[in-house]
Amino acid sequence: MMRPVHITVSLVLIYFELAAAHSWLEQLSNIASNGSFVAGYGYPRGFVDKGAPSFDQNANVRRQELDGQPEKGGTVFVFGTQRPRQDEILLDVLEWTRDGLGGDRRGFLLPSQNFDDGRCYQLGNGAALATSRKEQTPNALPGQLGSEHELLCETDVRVPDDIQVGKPYTMYWVWQWPNAPGKDPNYPRGKDEYYASCLDVDIDRALSLEQEQLEHPII
């Protein structure tokens, strides 16, 4: 049986804020059978740390009114396939369904959920919701009691049990952030926006909980 995979998403795009230029998945880690995180973090294709000058988070995030945009930050979809294409088209991927019969039948829709997982927050944005969540779920840096750190949003994905071991599994994390008709004079008929990240996961043998913690601890 394959282990579940745990995806965490940067809060740079959550509720009161919207990235003006860059939107991506932040990191990936494994979930052990007891719910703990194991192994080191993985990253999406083409990942560039947002601390790099050309991808400075503060330069690309601005305040936005939510009028006409969905509650809970829109919807996140995760699609999976072991038959990816070099010229993959998002519109083709969006046709995949949970039963695998949608579109060209190369992949599956895995989970779908609100972008806002109800826990995540970003520090320093002055939002009352972020302050409240920080009090409810403090997130100190490892080994630094009393420190503060943003809490990333999470999407939990269970890798299907029947996929081929030893062959990479490609996942497409897709965030839909639409604008309703009649709300923005620039888009009187509304506007649909999608942001996507691609992940390639190596599928190895299944491990017992003891093996997971021994071979792949997260420090």
PDB file of C-alpha atoms in Angstrom:
ATOM      1  CA  MET A   1       0.000   0.000   0.000  1.00  0.00           C
ATOM      2  CA  MET A   2       1.371   3.420  -0.931  1.00  0.00           C
ATOM      3  CA  ARG A   3       1.925   6.053   1.689  1.00  0.00           C
ATOM      4  CA  PRO A   4      -0.218   9.205   1.703  1.00  0.00           C
ATOM      5  CA  VAL A   5       1.449  12.348   0.415  1.00  0.00           C
ATOM      6  CA  HIS A   6       1.094  15.668   2.197  1.00  0.00           C
ATOM      7  CA  ILE A   7       1.194  18.950   0.283  1.00  0.00           C
ATOM      8  CA  THR A   8       1.646  22.315   1.932  1.00  0.00           C
ATOM      9  CA  VAL A   9       0.942  25.583   0.203  1.00  0.00           C
ATOM     10  CA  SER A  10       2.439  28.987   0.919  1.00  0.00           C
ATOM     11  CA  LEU A  11      -0.002  31.415   2.510  1.00  0.00           C
ATOM     12  CA  VAL A  12       1.125  34.113   0.092  1.00  0.00           C
ATOM     13  CA  LEU A  13      -2.228  33.705  -1.699  1.00  0.00           C
ATOM     14  CA  ILE A  14      -4.624  33.315   1.182  1.00  0.00           C
ATOM     15  CA  TYR A  15      -7.903  35.223   1.900  1.00  0.00           C
ATOM     16  CA  PHE A  16      -7.170  38.989   2.096  1.00  0.00           C
ATOM     17  CA  GLU A  17      -4.153  38.920  -0.202  1.00  0.00           C
ATOM     18  CA  LEU A  18      -3.590  37.931  -3.815  1.00  0.00           C
ATOM     19  CA  ALA A  19      -0.290  37.488  -5.613  1.00  0.00           C
ATOM     20  CA  ALA A  20       0.007  39.895  -8.520  1.00  0.00           C
ATOM     21  CA  ALA A  21       2.531  37.798 -10.431  1.00  0.00           C
ATOM     22  CA  HIS A  22       3.576  34.501  -8.861  1.00  0.00           C
ATOM     23  CA  SER A  23       1.467  31.730  -7.362  1.00  0.00           C
ATOM     24  CA  TRP A  24       2.876  28.313  -6.669  1.00  0.00           C
ATOM     25  CA  LEU A  25       2.965  25.280  -4.448  1.00  0.00           C
ATOM     26  CA  GLU A  26       5.549  25.696  -1.712  1.00  0.00           C
ATOM     27  CA  GLN A  27       6.643  22.227  -0.635  1.00  0.00           C
ATOM     28  CA  LEU A  28       5.763  18.562  -0.295  1.00  0.00           C
ATOM     29  CA  SER A  29       6.316  16.017   2.462  1.00  0.00           C
ATOM     30  CA  ASN A  30       5.212  12.480   3.328  1.00  0.00           C
ATOM     31  CA  ILE A  31       2.640  11.600   5.984  1.00  0.00           C
ATOM     32  CA  ALA A  32       3.342   8.459   8.003  1.00  0.00           C
ATOM     33  CA  SER A  33       0.539   6.083   8.924  1.00  0.00           C
ATOM     34  CA  ASN A  34       0.214   7.779  12.342  1.00  0.00           C
ATOM     35  CA  GLY A  35      -0.184  11.256  10.821  1.00  0.00           C
ATOM     36  CA  SER A  36       3.355  12.499  11.485  1.00  0.00           C
ATOM     37  CA  PHE A  37       5.519  14.000   8.752  1.00  0.00           C
ATOM     38  CA  VAL A  38       8.511  11.945   7.588  1.00  0.00           C
ATOM     39  CA  ALA A  39      11.379  12.393   5.096  1.00  0.00           C
ATOM     40  CA  GLY A  40      12.704  15.686   3.811  1.00  0.00           C
ATOM     41  CA  TYR A  41      10.687  18.210   1.867  1.00  0.00           C
ATOM     42  CA  GLY A  42      10.182  17.982  -1.873  1.00  0.00           C
ATOM     43  CA  TYR A  43       9.476  20.866  -4.241  1.00  0.00           C
ATOM     44  CA  PRO A  44       7.529  21.420  -7.469  1.00  0.00           C
ATOM     45  CA  ARG A  45       9.072  21.637 -10.917  1.00  0.00           C
ATOM     46  CA  GLY A  46      10.971  24.853 -11.545  1.00  0.00           C
ATOM     47  CA  PHE A  47      10.754  25.880  -7.888  1.00  0.00           C
ATOM     48  CA  VAL A  48      12.560  29.095  -6.959  1.00  0.00           C
ATOM     49  CA  ASP A  49      12.752  30.115  -3.307  1.00  0.00           C
ATOM     50  CA  LYS A  50      10.681  33.261  -2.833  1.00  0.00           C
ATOM     51  CA  GLY A  51      13.600  34.760  -0.920  1.00  0.00           C
ATOM     52  CA  ALA A  52      15.425  35.183  -4.235  1.00  0.00           C
ATOM     53  CA  PRO A  53      15.443  38.884  -5.237  1.00  0.00           C
ATOM     54  CA  SER A  54      13.471  38.319  -8.446  1.00  0.00           C
ATOM     55  CA  PHE A  55      10.754  36.479  -6.530  1.00  0.00           C
ATOM     56  CA  ASP A  56      10.551  38.640  -3.413  1.00  0.00           C
ATOM     57  CA  GLN A  57       7.248  37.860  -1.728  1.00  0.00           C
ATOM     58  CA  ASN A  58       6.697  41.421  -0.501  1.00  0.00           C
ATOM     59  CA  ALA A  59       7.009  42.837  -4.017  1.00  0.00           C
ATOM     60  CA  ASN A  60       4.349  40.561  -5.467  1.00  0.00           C
ATOM     61  CA  VAL A  61       1.608  40.601  -2.840  1.00  0.00           C
ATOM     62  CA  ARG A  62      -0.942  43.366  -2.483  1.00  0.00           C
ATOM     63  CA  ARG A  63      -4.224  43.976  -0.683  1.00  0.00           C
ATOM     64  CA  GLN A  64      -7.371  43.020  -2.566  1.00  0.00           C
ATOM     65  CA  GLU A  65     -11.045  43.410  -1.832  1.00  0.00           C
ATOM     66  CA  LEU A  66     -12.873  40.096  -1.981  1.00  0.00           C
ATOM     67  CA  ASP A  67     -15.980  41.540  -3.650  1.00  0.00           C
ATOM     68  CA  GLY A  68     -16.977  39.125  -6.383  1.00  0.00           C
ATOM     69  CA  GLN A  69     -14.380  36.520  -5.490  1.00  0.00           C
ATOM     70  CA  PRO A  70     -15.116  33.233  -3.712  1.00  0.00           C
ATOM     71  CA  GLU A  71     -15.059  32.707   0.013  1.00  0.00           C
ATOM     72  CA  LYS A  72     -12.338  30.479   1.452  1.00  0.00           C
ATOM     73  CA  GLY A  73      -9.880  31.608  -1.218  1.00  0.00           C
ATOM     74  CA  GLY A  74     -11.301  29.657  -4.134  1.00  0.00           C
ATOM     75  CA  THR A  75     -10.828  25.954  -4.819  1.00  0.00           C
ATOM     76  CA  VAL A  76      -7.761  23.718  -4.989  1.00  0.00           C
ATOM     77  CA  PHE A  77      -7.805  20.609  -7.177  1.00  0.00           C
ATOM     78  CA  VAL A  78      -5.095  17.946  -7.330  1.00  0.00           C
ATOM     79  CA  PHE A  79      -4.872  15.695 -10.378  1.00  0.00           C
ATOM     80  CA  GLY A  80      -2.608  12.662 -10.712  1.00  0.00           C
ATOM     81  CA  THR A  81      -1.252  10.578 -13.578  1.00  0.00           C
ATOM     82  CA  GLN A  82       1.527   8.172 -14.496  1.00  0.00           C
ATOM     83  CA  ARG A  83       1.104   9.133 -18.146  1.00  0.00           C
ATOM     84  CA  PRO A  84       2.082  12.818 -18.240  1.00  0.00           C
ATOM     85  CA  ARG A  85       2.826  14.638 -21.477  1.00  0.00           C
ATOM     86  CA  GLN A  86       5.638  17.047 -22.234  1.00  0.00           C
ATOM     87  CA  ASP A  87       3.077  19.392 -23.801  1.00  0.00           C
ATOM     88  CA  GLU A  88       0.413  18.936 -21.092  1.00  0.00           C
ATOM     89  CA  ILE A  89      -2.504  21.359 -21.436  1.00  0.00           C
ATOM     90  CA  LEU A  90      -4.357  22.569 -18.344  1.00  0.00           C
ATOM     91  CA  LEU A  91      -7.759  22.409 -20.033  1.00  0.00           C
ATOM     92  CA  ASP A  92      -7.191  18.711 -20.736  1.00  0.00           C
ATOM     93  CA  VAL A  93      -6.231  18.031 -17.123  1.00  0.00           C
ATOM     94  CA  LEU A  94      -9.324  19.839 -15.825  1.00  0.00           C
ATOM     95  CA  GLU A  95     -11.488  17.246 -17.606  1.00  0.00           C
ATOM     96  CA  TRP A  96     -10.127  14.373 -15.504  1.00  0.00           C
ATOM     97  CA  THR A  97     -12.554  12.912 -12.963  1.00  0.00           C
ATOM     98  CA  ARG A  98     -12.376  10.845  -9.783  1.00  0.00           C
ATOM     99  CA  ASP A  99     -13.339   7.664 -11.629  1.00  0.00           C
ATOM    100  CA  GLY A 100     -10.704   8.206 -14.316  1.00  0.00           C
ATOM    101  CA  LEU A 101     -13.264   8.264 -17.124  1.00  0.00           C
ATOM    102  CA  GLY A 102     -13.138  11.992 -17.835  1.00  0.00           C
ATOM    103  CA  GLY A 103     -11.346  13.627 -20.730  1.00  0.00           C
ATOM    104  CA  ASP A 104      -8.606  11.539 -22.327  1.00  0.00           C
ATOM    105  CA  ARG A 105      -8.632   9.116 -19.353  1.00  0.00           C
ATOM    106  CA  ARG A 106      -4.915   9.501 -18.639  1.00  0.00           C
ATOM    107  CA  GLY A 107      -5.386  10.705 -15.075  1.00  0.00           C
ATOM    108  CA  PHE A 108      -7.605  11.175 -12.049  1.00  0.00           C
ATOM    109  CA  LEU A 109      -8.975  13.980  -9.929  1.00  0.00           C
ATOM    110  CA  LEU A 110      -7.690  13.304  -6.406  1.00  0.00           C
ATOM    111  CA  PRO A 111      -8.859  15.748  -3.694  1.00  0.00           C
ATOM    112  CA  SER A 112     -10.591  19.085  -4.141  1.00  0.00           C
ATOM    113  CA  GLN A 113     -11.006  21.557  -1.279  1.00  0.00           C
ATOM    114  CA  ASN A 114     -11.058  25.213  -0.293  1.00  0.00           C
ATOM    115  CA  PHE A 115      -7.741  27.015  -0.732  1.00  0.00           C
ATOM    116  CA  ASP A 116      -8.111  28.240   2.854  1.00  0.00           C
ATOM    117  CA  ASP A 117      -7.772  25.174   5.068  1.00  0.00           C
ATOM    118  CA  GLY A 118      -9.144  27.071   8.080  1.00  0.00           C
ATOM    119  CA  ARG A 119      -5.831  27.093   9.982  1.00  0.00           C
ATOM    120  CA  CYS A 120      -3.177  28.822   7.883  1.00  0.00           C
ATOM    121  CA  TYR A 121      -2.034  32.405   8.345  1.00  0.00           C
ATOM    122  CA  GLN A 122       0.661  34.858   7.346  1.00  0.00           C
ATOM    123  CA  LEU A 123       2.483  37.109   9.783  1.00  0.00           C
ATOM    124  CA  GLY A 124       2.661  40.875   9.504  1.00  0.00           C
ATOM    125  CA  ASN A 125      -0.349  41.503   7.269  1.00  0.00           C
ATOM    126  CA  GLY A 126      -2.461  43.118   9.991  1.00  0.00           C
ATOM    127  CA  ALA A 127      -5.486  40.921   9.291  1.00  0.00           C
ATOM    128  CA  ALA A 128      -7.688  40.128  12.289  1.00  0.00           C
ATOM    129  CA  LEU A 129      -8.239  36.585  11.025  1.00  0.00           C
ATOM    130  CA  ALA A 130      -4.494  35.949  10.845  1.00  0.00           C
ATOM    131  CA  THR A 131      -4.032  37.262  14.382  1.00  0.00           C
ATOM    132  CA  SER A 132      -6.832  35.034  15.681  1.00  0.00           C
ATOM    133  CA  ARG A 133      -5.437  31.948  13.963  1.00  0.00           C
ATOM    134  CA  LYS A 134      -1.938  32.640  15.232  1.00  0.00           C
ATOM    135  CA  GLU A 135      -3.296  32.646  18.786  1.00  0.00           C
ATOM    136  CA  GLN A 136      -5.187  29.394  18.197  1.00  0.00           C
ATOM    137  CA  THR A 137      -2.360  27.595  16.384  1.00  0.00           C
ATOM    138  CA  PRO A 138       1.052  29.112  17.181  1.00  0.00           C
ATOM    139  CA  ASN A 139       3.832  27.910  14.896  1.00  0.00           C
ATOM    140  CA  ALA A 140       7.253  28.327  16.471  1.00  0.00           C
ATOM    141  CA  LEU A 141      10.400  27.631  14.476  1.00  0.00           C
ATOM    142  CA  PRO A 142      11.910  24.210  15.313  1.00  0.00           C
ATOM    143  CA  GLY A 143      14.091  24.464  18.411  1.00  0.00           C
ATOM    144  CA  GLN A 144      13.250  28.146  18.970  1.00  0.00           C
ATOM    145  CA  LEU A 145      10.659  28.435  21.700  1.00  0.00           C
ATOM    146  CA  GLY A 146       8.806  31.734  21.642  1.00  0.00           C
ATOM    147  CA  SER A 147       9.535  32.377  17.969  1.00  0.00           C
ATOM    148  CA  GLU A 148       6.828  32.928  15.371  1.00  0.00           C
ATOM    149  CA  HIS A 149       6.462  31.615  11.843  1.00  0.00           C
ATOM    150  CA  GLU A 150       3.659  31.647   9.297  1.00  0.00           C
ATOM    151  CA  LEU A 151       1.546  28.505   9.066  1.00  0.00           C
ATOM    152  CA  LEU A 152       1.247  27.195   5.526  1.00  0.00           C
ATOM    153  CA  CYS A 153      -2.043  25.992   4.072  1.00  0.00           C
ATOM    154  CA  GLU A 154      -2.274  22.254   3.488  1.00  0.00           C
ATOM    155  CA  THR A 155      -3.781  19.896   0.963  1.00  0.00           C
ATOM    156  CA  ASP A 156      -3.610  16.210   1.933  1.00  0.00           C
ATOM    157  CA  VAL A 157      -3.404  13.770  -0.957  1.00  0.00           C
ATOM    158  CA  ARG A 158      -3.576   9.999  -0.764  1.00  0.00           C
ATOM    159  CA  VAL A 159      -1.627   8.408  -3.587  1.00  0.00           C
ATOM    160  CA  PRO A 160      -3.786   5.669  -5.185  1.00  0.00           C
ATOM    161  CA  ASP A 161      -2.991   2.135  -4.040  1.00  0.00           C
ATOM    162  CA  ASP A 162      -2.983   0.677  -7.547  1.00  0.00           C
ATOM    163  CA  ILE A 163      -0.315   2.847  -9.179  1.00  0.00           C
ATOM    164  CA  GLN A 164       2.891   1.291 -10.483  1.00  0.00           C
ATOM    165  CA  VAL A 165       5.760   1.158  -7.969  1.00  0.00           C
ATOM    166  CA  GLY A 166       9.099   2.318  -9.377  1.00  0.00           C
ATOM    167  CA  LYS A 167       7.486   4.712 -11.861  1.00  0.00           C
ATOM    168  CA  PRO A 168       7.143   8.450 -11.092  1.00  0.00           C
ATOM    169  CA  TYR A 169       3.679   9.772 -10.294  1.00  0.00           C
ATOM    170  CA  THR A 170       2.947  13.256 -11.631  1.00  0.00           C
ATOM    171  CA  MET A 171       0.531  15.518  -9.775  1.00  0.00           C
ATOM    172  CA  TYR A 172      -0.910  18.836 -10.902  1.00  0.00           C
ATOM    173  CA  TRP A 173      -1.923  21.212  -8.101  1.00  0.00           C
ATOM    174  CA  VAL A 174      -4.473  23.637  -9.569  1.00  0.00           C
ATOM    175  CA  TRP A 175      -5.958  26.668  -7.813  1.00  0.00           C
ATOM    176  CA  GLN A 176      -9.123  28.236  -9.255  1.00  0.00           C
ATOM    177  CA  TRP A 177      -9.696  31.880  -8.297  1.00  0.00           C
ATOM    178  CA  PRO A 178     -12.662  33.263 -10.306  1.00  0.00           C
ATOM    179  CA  ASN A 179     -14.291  36.683 -10.301  1.00  0.00           C
ATOM    180  CA  ALA A 180     -18.094  36.731 -10.464  1.00  0.00           C
ATOM    181  CA  PRO A 181     -19.965  38.622 -13.229  1.00  0.00           C
ATOM    182  CA  GLY A 182     -21.023  42.195 -12.510  1.00  0.00           C
ATOM    183  CA  LYS A 183     -18.455  42.828  -9.773  1.00  0.00           C
ATOM    184  CA  ASP A 184     -15.434  44.200 -11.636  1.00  0.00           C
ATOM    185  CA  PRO A 185     -16.121  46.853 -14.329  1.00  0.00           C
ATOM    186  CA  ASN A 186     -13.073  45.632 -16.224  1.00  0.00           C
ATOM    187  CA  TYR A 187     -14.650  42.163 -16.515  1.00  0.00           C
ATOM    188  CA  PRO A 188     -18.442  42.660 -16.626  1.00  0.00           C
ATOM    189  CA  ARG A 189     -18.999  38.997 -17.523  1.00  0.00           C
ATOM    190  CA  GLY A 190     -16.642  37.792 -14.821  1.00  0.00           C
ATOM    191  CA  LYS A 191     -13.204  36.258 -15.103  1.00  0.00           C
ATOM    192  CA  ASP A 192     -11.758  32.848 -14.319  1.00  0.00           C
ATOM    193  CA  GLU A 193      -8.180  32.504 -13.096  1.00  0.00           C
ATOM    194  CA  TYR A 194      -6.120  29.362 -12.623  1.00  0.00           C
ATOM    195  CA  TYR A 195      -2.703  28.936 -11.023  1.00  0.00           C
ATOM    196  CA  ALA A 196      -0.913  25.599 -11.237  1.00  0.00           C
ATOM    197  CA  SER A 197       2.186  23.760 -10.022  1.00  0.00           C
ATOM    198  CA  CYS A 198       3.533  20.411 -11.231  1.00  0.00           C
ATOM    199  CA  LEU A 199       5.054  17.729  -8.990  1.00  0.00           C
ATOM    200  CA  ASP A 200       6.843  14.498  -9.829  1.00  0.00           C
ATOM    201  CA  VAL A 201       6.797  11.967  -6.966  1.00  0.00           C
ATOM    202  CA  ASP A 202       9.013   8.872  -6.911  1.00  0.00           C
ATOM    203  CA  ILE A 203       6.946   5.850  -5.872  1.00  0.00           C
ATOM    204  CA  ASP A 204       9.001   3.520  -3.667  1.00  0.00           C
ATOM    205  CA  ARG A 205       8.096   0.450  -1.638  1.00  0.00           C
ATOM    206  CA  ALA A 206       5.710   0.775   1.276  1.00  0.00           C
ATOM    207  CA  LEU A 207       7.351   1.062   4.707  1.00  0.00           C
ATOM    208  CA  SER A 208       6.145   0.269   8.197  1.00  0.00           C
ATOM    209  CA  LEU A 209       5.762   3.200  10.581  1.00  0.00           C
ATOM    210  CA  GLU A 210       8.956   2.167  12.388  1.00  0.00           C
ATOM    211  CA  GLN A 211      10.876   2.033   9.096  1.00  0.00           C
ATOM    212  CA  GLU A 212       9.485   5.401   8.018  1.00  0.00           C
ATOM    213  CA  GLN A 213      10.624   7.112  11.198  1.00  0.00           C
ATOM    214  CA  LEU A 214      14.008   5.361  11.211  1.00  0.00           C
ATOM    215  CA  GLU A 215      14.874   5.827   7.535  1.00  0.00           C
ATOM    216  CA  HIS A 216      13.243   9.190   6.835  1.00  0.00           C
ATOM    217  CA  PRO A 217      12.959  11.314   9.989  1.00  0.00           C
ATOM    218  CA  ILE A 218      12.090  15.006   9.775  1.00  0.00           C
ATOM    219  CA  ILE A 219      14.307  16.965  12.139  1.00  0.00           C
TER     220      ILE A 219
END
